[in-house]
GROMACS .gro file of N, CA and C in nm:
model
  408
    1MET      N    1  -0.708   5.961  10.837
    1MET     CA    2  -0.744   5.832  10.781
    1MET      C    3  -0.844   5.760  10.871
    2LYS      N    4  -0.818   5.766  11.000
    2LYS     CA    5  -0.906   5.702  11.098
    2LYS      C    6  -1.048   5.756  11.086
    3TYR      N    7  -1.061   5.887  11.065
    3TYR     CA    8  -1.192   5.950  11.053
    3TYR      C    9  -1.263   5.910  10.925
    4ILE      N   10  -1.189   5.890  10.820
    4ILE     CA   11  -1.249   5.848  10.693
    4ILE      C   12  -1.308   5.709  10.708
    5VAL      N   13  -1.235   5.619  10.773
    5VAL     CA   14  -1.285   5.483  10.797
    5VAL      C   15  -1.412   5.488  10.880
    6LEU      N   16  -1.413   5.568  10.986
    6LEU     CA   17  -1.533   5.580  11.070
    6LEU      C   18  -1.650   5.638  10.992
    7LEU      N   19  -1.624   5.733  10.905
    7LEU     CA   20  -1.729   5.793  10.823
    7LEU      C   21  -1.788   5.689  10.728
    8VAL      N   22  -1.704   5.610  10.666
    8VAL     CA   23  -1.752   5.505  10.575
    8VAL      C   24  -1.836   5.403  10.651
    9ILE      N   25  -1.793   5.363  10.768
    9ILE     CA   26  -1.870   5.268  10.849
    9ILE      C   27  -2.004   5.330  10.889
   10ALA      N   28  -2.004   5.453  10.932
   10ALA     CA   29  -2.128   5.521  10.971
   10ALA      C   30  -2.224   5.531  10.853
   11MET      N   31  -2.172   5.563  10.736
   11MET     CA   32  -2.258   5.575  10.618
   11MET      C   33  -2.318   5.441  10.580
   12SER      N   34  -2.243   5.331  10.593
   12SER     CA   35  -2.297   5.200  10.557
   12SER      C   36  -2.405   5.157  10.656
   13VAL      N   37  -2.392   5.195  10.783
   13VAL     CA   38  -2.494   5.164  10.882
   13VAL      C   39  -2.620   5.244  10.854
   14ILE      N   40  -2.605   5.371  10.820
   14ILE     CA   41  -2.719   5.458  10.793
   14ILE      C   42  -2.796   5.410  10.670
   15ALA      N   43  -2.726   5.355  10.572
   15ALA     CA   44  -2.789   5.316  10.446
   15ALA      C   45  -2.881   5.196  10.461
   16ASP      N   46  -2.862   5.115  10.564
   16ASP     CA   47  -2.949   4.999  10.583
   16ASP      C   48  -3.075   5.037  10.658
   17VAL      N   49  -3.184   4.977  10.617
   17VAL     CA   50  -3.314   5.000  10.679
   17VAL      C   51  -3.359   4.868  10.740
   18THR      N   52  -3.412   4.872  10.859
   18THR     CA   53  -3.458   4.750  10.924
   18THR      C   54  -3.593   4.709  10.869
   19ASN      N   55  -3.603   4.582  10.830
   19ASN     CA   56  -3.729   4.527  10.783
   19ASN      C   57  -3.806   4.481  10.906
   20GLU      N   58  -3.916   4.546  10.933
   20GLU     CA   59  -3.998   4.512  11.050
   20GLU      C   60  -4.129   4.446  11.010
   21GLY      N   61  -4.138   4.401  10.886
   21GLY     CA   62  -4.258   4.331  10.842
   21GLY      C   63  -4.374   4.422  10.807
   22LYS      N   64  -4.345   4.549  10.788
   22LYS     CA   65  -4.448   4.645  10.752
   22LYS      C   66  -4.410   4.713  10.621
   23VAL      N   67  -4.510   4.761  10.550
   23VAL     CA   68  -4.486   4.836  10.427
   23VAL      C   69  -4.427   4.971  10.467
   24ILE      N   70  -4.314   5.004  10.408
   24ILE     CA   71  -4.245   5.130  10.439
   24ILE      C   72  -4.303   5.240  10.352
   25GLU      N   73  -4.342   5.349  10.414
   25GLU     CA   74  -4.397   5.462  10.339
   25GLU      C   75  -4.283   5.551  10.289
   26LEU      N   76  -4.279   5.567  10.157
   26LEU     CA   77  -4.176   5.649  10.095
   26LEU      C   78  -4.229   5.789  10.067
   27THR      N   79  -4.138   5.885  10.076
   27THR     CA   80  -4.170   6.023  10.042
   27THR      C   81  -4.064   6.073   9.945
   28SER      N   82  -4.084   6.191   9.895
   28SER     CA   83  -3.983   6.252   9.809
   28SER      C   84  -3.851   6.267   9.884
   29ASP      N   85  -3.858   6.289  10.015
   29ASP     CA   86  -3.739   6.311  10.096
   29ASP      C   87  -3.662   6.183  10.131
   30ASN      N   88  -3.732   6.071  10.151
   30ASN     CA   89  -3.661   5.950  10.194
   30ASN      C   90  -3.643   5.846  10.084
   31PHE      N   91  -3.696   5.869   9.964
   31PHE     CA   92  -3.687   5.772   9.857
   31PHE      C   93  -3.543   5.731   9.827
   32ASN      N   94  -3.456   5.827   9.807
   32ASN     CA   95  -3.317   5.795   9.771
   32ASN      C   96  -3.247   5.713   9.879
   33SER      N   97  -3.261   5.752  10.005
   33SER     CA   98  -3.190   5.681  10.111
   33SER      C   99  -3.243   5.539  10.131
   34ILE      N  100  -3.373   5.519  10.119
   34ILE     CA  101  -3.430   5.387  10.142
   34ILE      C  102  -3.420   5.298  10.019
   35VAL      N  103  -3.446   5.353   9.902
   35VAL     CA  104  -3.451   5.269   9.781
   35VAL      C  105  -3.319   5.265   9.707
   36LEU      N  106  -3.259   5.378   9.682
   36LEU     CA  107  -3.140   5.381   9.598
   36LEU      C  108  -3.009   5.361   9.674
   37GLU      N  109  -3.004   5.404   9.800
   37GLU     CA  110  -2.879   5.400   9.874
   37GLU      C  111  -2.868   5.285   9.974
   38SER      N  112  -2.977   5.219  10.008
   38SER     CA  113  -2.969   5.107  10.102
   38SER      C  114  -2.905   4.987  10.032
   39LYS      N  115  -2.861   4.892  10.109
   39LYS     CA  116  -2.799   4.772  10.053
   39LYS      C  117  -2.902   4.665  10.016
   40GLN      N  118  -3.025   4.684  10.058
   40GLN     CA  119  -3.129   4.585  10.033
   40GLN      C  120  -3.195   4.603   9.897
   41ASP      N  121  -3.250   4.493   9.845
   41ASP     CA  122  -3.341   4.502   9.731
   41ASP      C  123  -3.469   4.563   9.785
   42VAL      N  124  -3.541   4.638   9.700
   42VAL     CA  125  -3.664   4.702   9.745
   42VAL      C  126  -3.772   4.687   9.638
   43LEU      N  127  -3.888   4.635   9.678
   43LEU     CA  128  -4.006   4.633   9.591
   43LEU      C  129  -4.089   4.755   9.629
   44VAL      N  130  -4.115   4.841   9.530
   44VAL     CA  131  -4.191   4.964   9.556
   44VAL      C  132  -4.320   4.963   9.476
   45LYS      N  133  -4.429   4.991   9.546
   45LYS     CA  134  -4.559   5.010   9.482
   45LYS      C  135  -4.583   5.161   9.473
   46PHE      N  136  -4.594   5.211   9.350
   46PHE     CA  137  -4.630   5.350   9.327
   46PHE      C  138  -4.781   5.350   9.306
   47PHE      N  139  -4.853   5.428   9.385
   47PHE     CA  140  -4.999   5.421   9.383
   47PHE      C  141  -5.063   5.558   9.393
   48ALA      N  142  -5.194   5.558   9.369
   48ALA     CA  143  -5.278   5.675   9.392
   48ALA      C  144  -5.390   5.631   9.486
   49PRO      N  145  -5.423   5.709   9.588
   49PRO     CA  146  -5.525   5.669   9.686
   49PRO      C  147  -5.662   5.641   9.624
   50TRP      N  148  -5.695   5.704   9.514
   50TRP     CA  149  -5.825   5.687   9.451
   50TRP      C  150  -5.830   5.564   9.358
   51CYS      N  151  -5.719   5.500   9.333
   51CYS     CA  152  -5.709   5.389   9.237
   51CYS      C  153  -5.772   5.261   9.294
   52GLY      N  154  -5.871   5.209   9.225
   52GLY     CA  155  -5.939   5.086   9.268
   52GLY      C  156  -5.847   4.965   9.270
   53HIS      N  157  -5.762   4.950   9.169
   53HIS     CA  158  -5.668   4.837   9.164
   53HIS      C  159  -5.569   4.844   9.281
   54CYS      N  160  -5.529   4.966   9.316
   54CYS     CA  161  -5.437   4.986   9.430
   54CYS      C  162  -5.503   4.944   9.560
   55LYS      N  163  -5.630   4.985   9.577
   55LYS     CA  164  -5.704   4.947   9.697
   55LYS      C  165  -5.722   4.796   9.705
   56ASN      N  166  -5.750   4.733   9.590
   56ASN     CA  167  -5.773   4.589   9.587
   56ASN      C  168  -5.650   4.508   9.626
   57MET      N  169  -5.531   4.559   9.596
   57MET     CA  170  -5.410   4.483   9.627
   57MET      C  171  -5.347   4.522   9.761
   58ALA      N  172  -5.404   4.616   9.831
   58ALA     CA  173  -5.344   4.668   9.955
   58ALA      C  174  -5.321   4.558  10.059
   59GLU      N  175  -5.418   4.472  10.080
   59GLU     CA  176  -5.403   4.366  10.181
   59GLU      C  177  -5.297   4.265  10.141
   60ALA      N  178  -5.292   4.228  10.013
   60ALA     CA  179  -5.190   4.135   9.965
   60ALA      C  180  -5.051   4.194   9.984
   61TYR      N  181  -5.037   4.325   9.964
   61TYR     CA  182  -4.908   4.391   9.980
   61TYR      C  183  -4.865   4.393  10.127
   62LYS      N  184  -4.961   4.418  10.217
   62LYS     CA  185  -4.931   4.413  10.360
   62LYS      C  186  -4.893   4.272  10.402
   63THR      N  187  -4.962   4.173  10.348
   63THR     CA  188  -4.931   4.032  10.378
   63THR      C  189  -4.790   3.998  10.331
   64LEU      N  190  -4.754   4.044  10.211
   64LEU     CA  191  -4.619   4.021  10.158
   64LEU      C  192  -4.515   4.077  10.255
   65ALA      N  193  -4.535   4.200  10.300
   65ALA     CA  194  -4.440   4.263  10.393
   65ALA      C  195  -4.431   4.182  10.523
   66ALA      N  196  -4.544   4.140  10.576
   66ALA     CA  197  -4.545   4.061  10.700
   66ALA      C  198  -4.474   3.927  10.681
   67ASN      N  199  -4.495   3.863  10.566
   67ASN     CA  200  -4.432   3.734  10.539
   67ASN      C  201  -4.281   3.745  10.526
   68LEU      N  202  -4.231   3.863  10.491
   68LEU     CA  203  -4.086   3.883  10.473
   68LEU      C  204  -4.023   3.955  10.594
   69ALA      N  205  -4.092   3.954  10.706
   69ALA     CA  206  -4.046   4.027  10.825
   69ALA      C  207  -3.907   3.985  10.871
   70ASP      N  208  -3.871   3.860  10.856
   70ASP     CA  209  -3.741   3.811  10.903
   70ASP      C  210  -3.631   3.826  10.800
   71ASN      N  211  -3.664   3.879  10.684
   71ASN     CA  212  -3.568   3.891  10.575
   71ASN      C  213  -3.512   4.032  10.571
   72GLN      N  214  -3.388   4.050  10.606
   72GLN     CA  215  -3.327   4.183  10.605
   72GLN      C  216  -3.265   4.218  10.470
   73ASN      N  217  -3.279   4.128  10.371
   73ASN     CA  218  -3.224   4.154  10.237
   73ASN      C  219  -3.321   4.223  10.144
   74VAL      N  220  -3.447   4.230  10.183
   74VAL     CA  221  -3.548   4.290  10.096
   74VAL      C  222  -3.643   4.377  10.177
   75LEU      N  223  -3.683   4.489  10.118
   75LEU     CA  224  -3.779   4.579  10.180
   75LEU      C  225  -3.902   4.590  10.090
   76ILE      N  226  -4.017   4.608  10.152
   76ILE     CA  227  -4.143   4.629  10.080
   76ILE      C  228  -4.186   4.772  10.112
   77ALA      N  229  -4.202   4.852  10.007
   77ALA     CA  230  -4.232   4.994  10.029
   77ALA      C  231  -4.338   5.042   9.930
   78GLU      N  232  -4.395   5.158   9.960
   78GLU     CA  233  -4.493   5.218   9.870
   78GLU      C  234  -4.479   5.369   9.873
   79MET      N  235  -4.520   5.430   9.759
   79MET     CA  236  -4.511   5.575   9.748
   79MET      C  237  -4.639   5.628   9.685
   80ASP      N  238  -4.704   5.719   9.755
   80ASP     CA  239  -4.825   5.785   9.704
   80ASP      C  240  -4.780   5.886   9.599
   81TRP      N  241  -4.803   5.850   9.472
   81TRP     CA  242  -4.755   5.932   9.361
   81TRP      C  243  -4.831   6.063   9.348
   82THR      N  244  -4.945   6.076   9.415
   82THR     CA  245  -5.019   6.203   9.411
   82THR      C  246  -4.960   6.303   9.509
   83GLN      N  247  -4.880   6.255   9.605
   83GLN     CA  248  -4.821   6.341   9.707
   83GLN      C  249  -4.669   6.357   9.692
   84HIS      N  250  -4.604   6.254   9.637
   84HIS     CA  251  -4.458   6.252   9.631
   84HIS      C  252  -4.413   6.206   9.493
   85LYS      N  253  -4.295   6.253   9.452
   85LYS     CA  254  -4.240   6.217   9.320
   85LYS      C  255  -4.091   6.192   9.333
   86THR      N  256  -4.036   6.121   9.234
   86THR     CA  257  -3.893   6.102   9.220
   86THR      C  258  -3.862   6.094   9.071
   87ASP      N  259  -3.747   6.143   9.033
   87ASP     CA  260  -3.704   6.134   8.894
   87ASP      C  261  -3.644   5.998   8.861
   88ALA      N  262  -3.632   5.912   8.960
   88ALA     CA  263  -3.569   5.781   8.942
   88ALA      C  264  -3.654   5.685   8.858
   89VAL      N  265  -3.785   5.709   8.850
   89VAL     CA  266  -3.875   5.620   8.776
   89VAL      C  267  -3.973   5.700   8.691
   90GLU      N  268  -4.028   5.632   8.593
   90GLU     CA  269  -4.134   5.691   8.511
   90GLU      C  270  -4.262   5.613   8.538
   91ILE      N  271  -4.362   5.680   8.590
   91ILE     CA  272  -4.488   5.616   8.626
   91ILE      C  273  -4.596   5.660   8.528
   92LYS      N  274  -4.660   5.560   8.465
   92LYS     CA  275  -4.764   5.590   8.366
   92LYS      C  276  -4.902   5.544   8.408
   93GLY      N  277  -4.910   5.461   8.510
   93GLY     CA  278  -5.039   5.410   8.556
   93GLY      C  279  -5.026   5.355   8.697
   94PHE      N  280  -5.141   5.324   8.758
   94PHE     CA  281  -5.142   5.276   8.896
   94PHE      C  282  -5.213   5.142   8.906
   95PRO      N  283  -5.169   5.056   8.994
   95PRO     CA  284  -5.041   5.065   9.064
   95PRO      C  285  -4.926   5.024   8.970
   96THR      N  286  -4.812   5.080   8.992
   96THR     CA  287  -4.690   5.037   8.923
   96THR      C  288  -4.597   4.982   9.030
   97LEU      N  289  -4.554   4.856   9.012
   97LEU     CA  290  -4.462   4.795   9.106
   97LEU      C  291  -4.327   4.779   9.039
   98VAL      N  292  -4.224   4.829   9.105
   98VAL     CA  293  -4.088   4.822   9.052
   98VAL      C  294  -3.997   4.761   9.158
   99PHE      N  295  -3.922   4.660   9.116
   99PHE     CA  296  -3.825   4.595   9.204
   99PHE      C  297  -3.688   4.658   9.177
  100PHE      N  298  -3.628   4.714   9.280
  100PHE     CA  299  -3.496   4.777   9.269
  100PHE      C  300  -3.393   4.675   9.318
  101LYS      N  301  -3.328   4.611   9.222
  101LYS     CA  302  -3.232   4.505   9.248
  101LYS      C  303  -3.092   4.565   9.263
  102LYS      N  304  -3.028   4.536   9.375
  102LYS     CA  305  -2.896   4.590   9.404
  102LYS      C  306  -2.788   4.508   9.334
  103GLY      N  307  -2.671   4.568   9.320
  103GLY     CA  308  -2.560   4.494   9.263
  103GLY      C  309  -2.466   4.577   9.179
  104GLY      N  310  -2.514   4.681   9.116
  104GLY     CA  311  -2.428   4.766   9.035
  104GLY      C  312  -2.411   4.901   9.102
  105GLU      N  313  -2.369   4.998   9.021
  105GLU     CA  314  -2.355   5.134   9.075
  105GLU      C  315  -2.490   5.191   9.117
  106LYS      N  316  -2.593   5.158   9.040
  106LYS     CA  317  -2.728   5.196   9.079
  106LYS      C  318  -2.818   5.074   9.058
  107PRO      N  319  -2.925   5.065   9.136
  107PRO     CA  320  -3.010   4.947   9.129
  107PRO      C  321  -3.074   4.928   8.991
  108GLU      N  322  -3.083   4.801   8.950
  108GLU     CA  323  -3.156   4.767   8.828
  108GLU      C  324  -3.305   4.775   8.861
  109GLN      N  325  -3.384   4.831   8.770
  109GLN     CA  326  -3.528   4.842   8.791
  109GLN      C  327  -3.599   4.734   8.708
  110ILE      N  328  -3.677   4.651   8.777
  110ILE     CA  329  -3.752   4.544   8.710
  110ILE      C  330  -3.899   4.564   8.743
  111LYS      N  331  -3.981   4.582   8.640
  111LYS     CA  332  -4.125   4.603   8.663
  111LYS      C  333  -4.194   4.469   8.690
  112PHE      N  334  -4.283   4.470   8.787
  112PHE     CA  335  -4.365   4.354   8.821
  112PHE      C  336  -4.492   4.361   8.739
  113GLN      N  337  -4.521   4.253   8.664
  113GLN     CA  338  -4.641   4.253   8.580
  113GLN      C  339  -4.715   4.120   8.588
  114LYS      N  340  -4.723   4.064   8.708
  114LYS     CA  341  -4.793   3.936   8.728
  114LYS      C  342  -4.914   3.960   8.817
  115ALA      N  343  -4.974   3.852   8.864
  115ALA     CA  344  -5.091   3.862   8.952
  115ALA      C  345  -5.054   3.940   9.078
  116ARG      N  346  -5.145   4.021   9.125
  116ARG     CA  347  -5.119   4.106   9.242
  116ARG      C  348  -5.157   4.033   9.371
  117THR      N  349  -5.093   3.917   9.390
  117THR     CA  350  -5.114   3.839   9.512
  117THR      C  351  -4.982   3.835   9.589
  118ALA      N  352  -4.992   3.810   9.719
  118ALA     CA  353  -4.871   3.801   9.802
  118ALA      C  354  -4.780   3.690   9.751
  119GLU      N  355  -4.839   3.578   9.709
  119GLU     CA  356  -4.760   3.465   9.661
  119GLU      C  357  -4.686   3.499   9.532
  120ALA      N  358  -4.755   3.560   9.438
  120ALA     CA  359  -4.693   3.595   9.309
  120ALA      C  360  -4.582   3.699   9.329
  121MET      N  361  -4.604   3.795   9.417
  121MET     CA  362  -4.502   3.896   9.442
  121MET      C  363  -4.381   3.835   9.512
  122ALA      N  364  -4.404   3.742   9.606
  122ALA     CA  365  -4.293   3.676   9.676
  122ALA      C  366  -4.210   3.593   9.578
  123GLU      N  367  -4.275   3.522   9.488
  123GLU     CA  368  -4.204   3.444   9.387
  123GLU      C  369  -4.124   3.536   9.295
  124PHE      N  370  -4.180   3.648   9.255
  124PHE     CA  371  -4.111   3.747   9.172
  124PHE      C  372  -3.983   3.796   9.242
  125ILE      N  373  -3.994   3.823   9.372
  125ILE     CA  374  -3.877   3.867   9.449
  125ILE      C  375  -3.771   3.757   9.450
  126ARG      N  376  -3.813   3.632   9.476
  126ARG     CA  377  -3.717   3.521   9.477
  126ARG      C  378  -3.647   3.507   9.341
  127GLU      N  379  -3.722   3.522   9.233
  127GLU     CA  380  -3.666   3.507   9.099
  127GLU      C  381  -3.569   3.619   9.062
  128ASN      N  382  -3.588   3.737   9.119
  128ASN     CA  383  -3.511   3.854   9.077
  128ASN      C  384  -3.414   3.907   9.181
  129SER      N  385  -3.411   3.849   9.298
  129SER     CA  386  -3.329   3.902   9.407
  129SER      C  387  -3.181   3.900   9.373
  130SER      N  388  -3.110   3.997   9.426
  130SER     CA  389  -2.965   3.999   9.409
  130SER      C  390  -2.897   3.911   9.514
  131PHE      N  391  -2.976   3.850   9.603
  131PHE     CA  392  -2.924   3.763   9.708
  131PHE      C  393  -2.953   3.618   9.671
  132GLN      N  394  -2.875   3.527   9.726
  132GLN     CA  395  -2.894   3.383   9.702
  132GLN      C  396  -3.028   3.341   9.760
  133ARG      N  397  -3.087   3.238   9.701
  133ARG     CA  398  -3.217   3.187   9.747
  133ARG      C  399  -3.218   3.157   9.897
  134GLU      N  400  -3.114   3.095   9.950
  134GLU     CA  401  -3.114   3.062  10.091
  134GLU      C  402  -3.109   3.186  10.180
  135ASP      N  403  -3.066   3.300  10.122
  135ASP     CA  404  -3.067   3.425  10.198
  135ASP      C  405  -3.208   3.482  10.211
  136LEU      N  406  -3.299   3.437  10.126
  136LEU     CA  407  -3.436   3.489  10.130
  136LEU      C  408  -3.512   3.412  10.231
   0.00000   0.00000   0.00000
């Protein structure tokens, strides 16, 4: 019994990712642990390196991550869809931004479809977060 409790504690520690104010690079190998299994909400940008719209929003996305550096309840991540894939989402165009809201057995997926500015994305996170406003 003692070992089961320790295993559960170890797994909960492993599932959390530290928000260091940088965009987290996702791969096919780390997507599940960072996005689906962590306790944090995660905004993910699925992109292609050749996509002009993706390039245009890159600085705003980095700014968003930097602005949320002190917030351990939300992660900002991106996945190069030309190099990595996951069956967890269906991507039809670039960039596609999906907010993975925690709270149920598996995260709710909410697509972001507003202006691609740091301010608009931050407001979207506040509106959809599974955490209380004061936690953000």
